[in-house]
Structures are given as C-alpha cells and as structure tokens.
C-alpha atoms as one frame of an Amber mdcrd trajectory, in Angstrom:
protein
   0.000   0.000   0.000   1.298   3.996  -0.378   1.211   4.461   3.104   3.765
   1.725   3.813   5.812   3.169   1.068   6.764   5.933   3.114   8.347   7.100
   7.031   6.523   9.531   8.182   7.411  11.703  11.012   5.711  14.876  12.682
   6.843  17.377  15.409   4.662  20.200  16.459   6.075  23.075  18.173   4.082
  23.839  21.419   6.610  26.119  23.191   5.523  29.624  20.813   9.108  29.553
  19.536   7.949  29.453  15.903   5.769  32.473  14.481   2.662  31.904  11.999
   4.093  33.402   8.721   4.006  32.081   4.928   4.651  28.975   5.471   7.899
  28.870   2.931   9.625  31.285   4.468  10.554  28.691   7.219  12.779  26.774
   4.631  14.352  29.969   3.339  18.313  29.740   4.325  18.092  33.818   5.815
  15.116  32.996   8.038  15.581  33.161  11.821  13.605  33.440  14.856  16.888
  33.839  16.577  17.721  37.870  15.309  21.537  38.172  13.752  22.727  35.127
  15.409  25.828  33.627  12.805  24.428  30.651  10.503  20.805  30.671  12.019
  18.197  29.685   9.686  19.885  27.287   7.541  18.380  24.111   9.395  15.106
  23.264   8.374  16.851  24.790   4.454  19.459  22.215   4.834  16.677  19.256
   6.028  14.129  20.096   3.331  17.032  19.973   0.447  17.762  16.776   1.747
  14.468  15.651   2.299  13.946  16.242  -1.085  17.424  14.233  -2.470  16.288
  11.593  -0.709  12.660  11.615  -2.634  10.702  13.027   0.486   9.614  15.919
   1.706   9.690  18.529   4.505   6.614  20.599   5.356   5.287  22.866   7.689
   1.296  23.360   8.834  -0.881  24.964  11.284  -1.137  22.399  14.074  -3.502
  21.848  17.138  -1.369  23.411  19.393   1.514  25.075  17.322   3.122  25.083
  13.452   3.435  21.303  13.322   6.931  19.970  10.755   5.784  17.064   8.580
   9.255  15.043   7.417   8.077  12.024   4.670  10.645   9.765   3.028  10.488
   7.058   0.734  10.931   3.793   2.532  14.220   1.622   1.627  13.832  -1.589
   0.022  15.537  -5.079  -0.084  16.762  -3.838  -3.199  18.644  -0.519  -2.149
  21.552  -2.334  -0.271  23.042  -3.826  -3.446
C-alpha cells in the first residue's frame, strides 16, 4: 500500500518559539527566529534539500497546538543495499 511506502514523522512546536508566517519562508536559508545570530536559519533549508534528495519531503502546517513539521521519506527496500 502507499502508506507503507513511506516514514513519516511529525513534530509540532508547542513552546511559541515558531511564528505563523508564509509557510515557505521557514525553509528559506536567511530565516531566523533567533535575530543576527551567525548561521541561524539554515536548518530546516538544509533538512528540506535533503528531504527532497532523498525523494521526500519537509513541510510545515498549522497544528492543534503550534506550526506542526511534517518530514516524509520514501521507505528503503531489499533492493537498495546492493
């Protein structure tokens, strides 16, 4: 079935760290919650890119208690060790 074909993780943000903005500005490599702090921002960039290699995904949406980060990744096979 598709929904064995994939890893899914989530992890919602409950603390109010993370403000409610477009949500693609998250993955943009100059966006920080942190003010002028050296080589902020370039985390959930980074993760998304290599969500993406890998032939997943990294998204954000409006959870129940927070912005809720939705990481999906294709799952490995028998035949990916050879």
């Amino acid at each position: 079935s598709a929904a064995s074909d994939v890893y899914k993780r989530q992890v919602e943000d409950t603390a109010g760290g993370v403000v409610p903005v477009n949500p693609d500005v998250y993955f943009n490599p100059s966006f920080s919650t942190k003010g002028e702090v050296e080589d902020s921002g370039k985390g959930l960039y980074v993760s998304r890119h290599t969500a993406e290699r890998l032939g997943g995904s990294l998204d954000v949406e409006q959870g129940e208690s927070g912005l809720r980060f939705v990481l999906t990744l294709p799952r490995a096979s028998a035949d990916d060790d050879e």
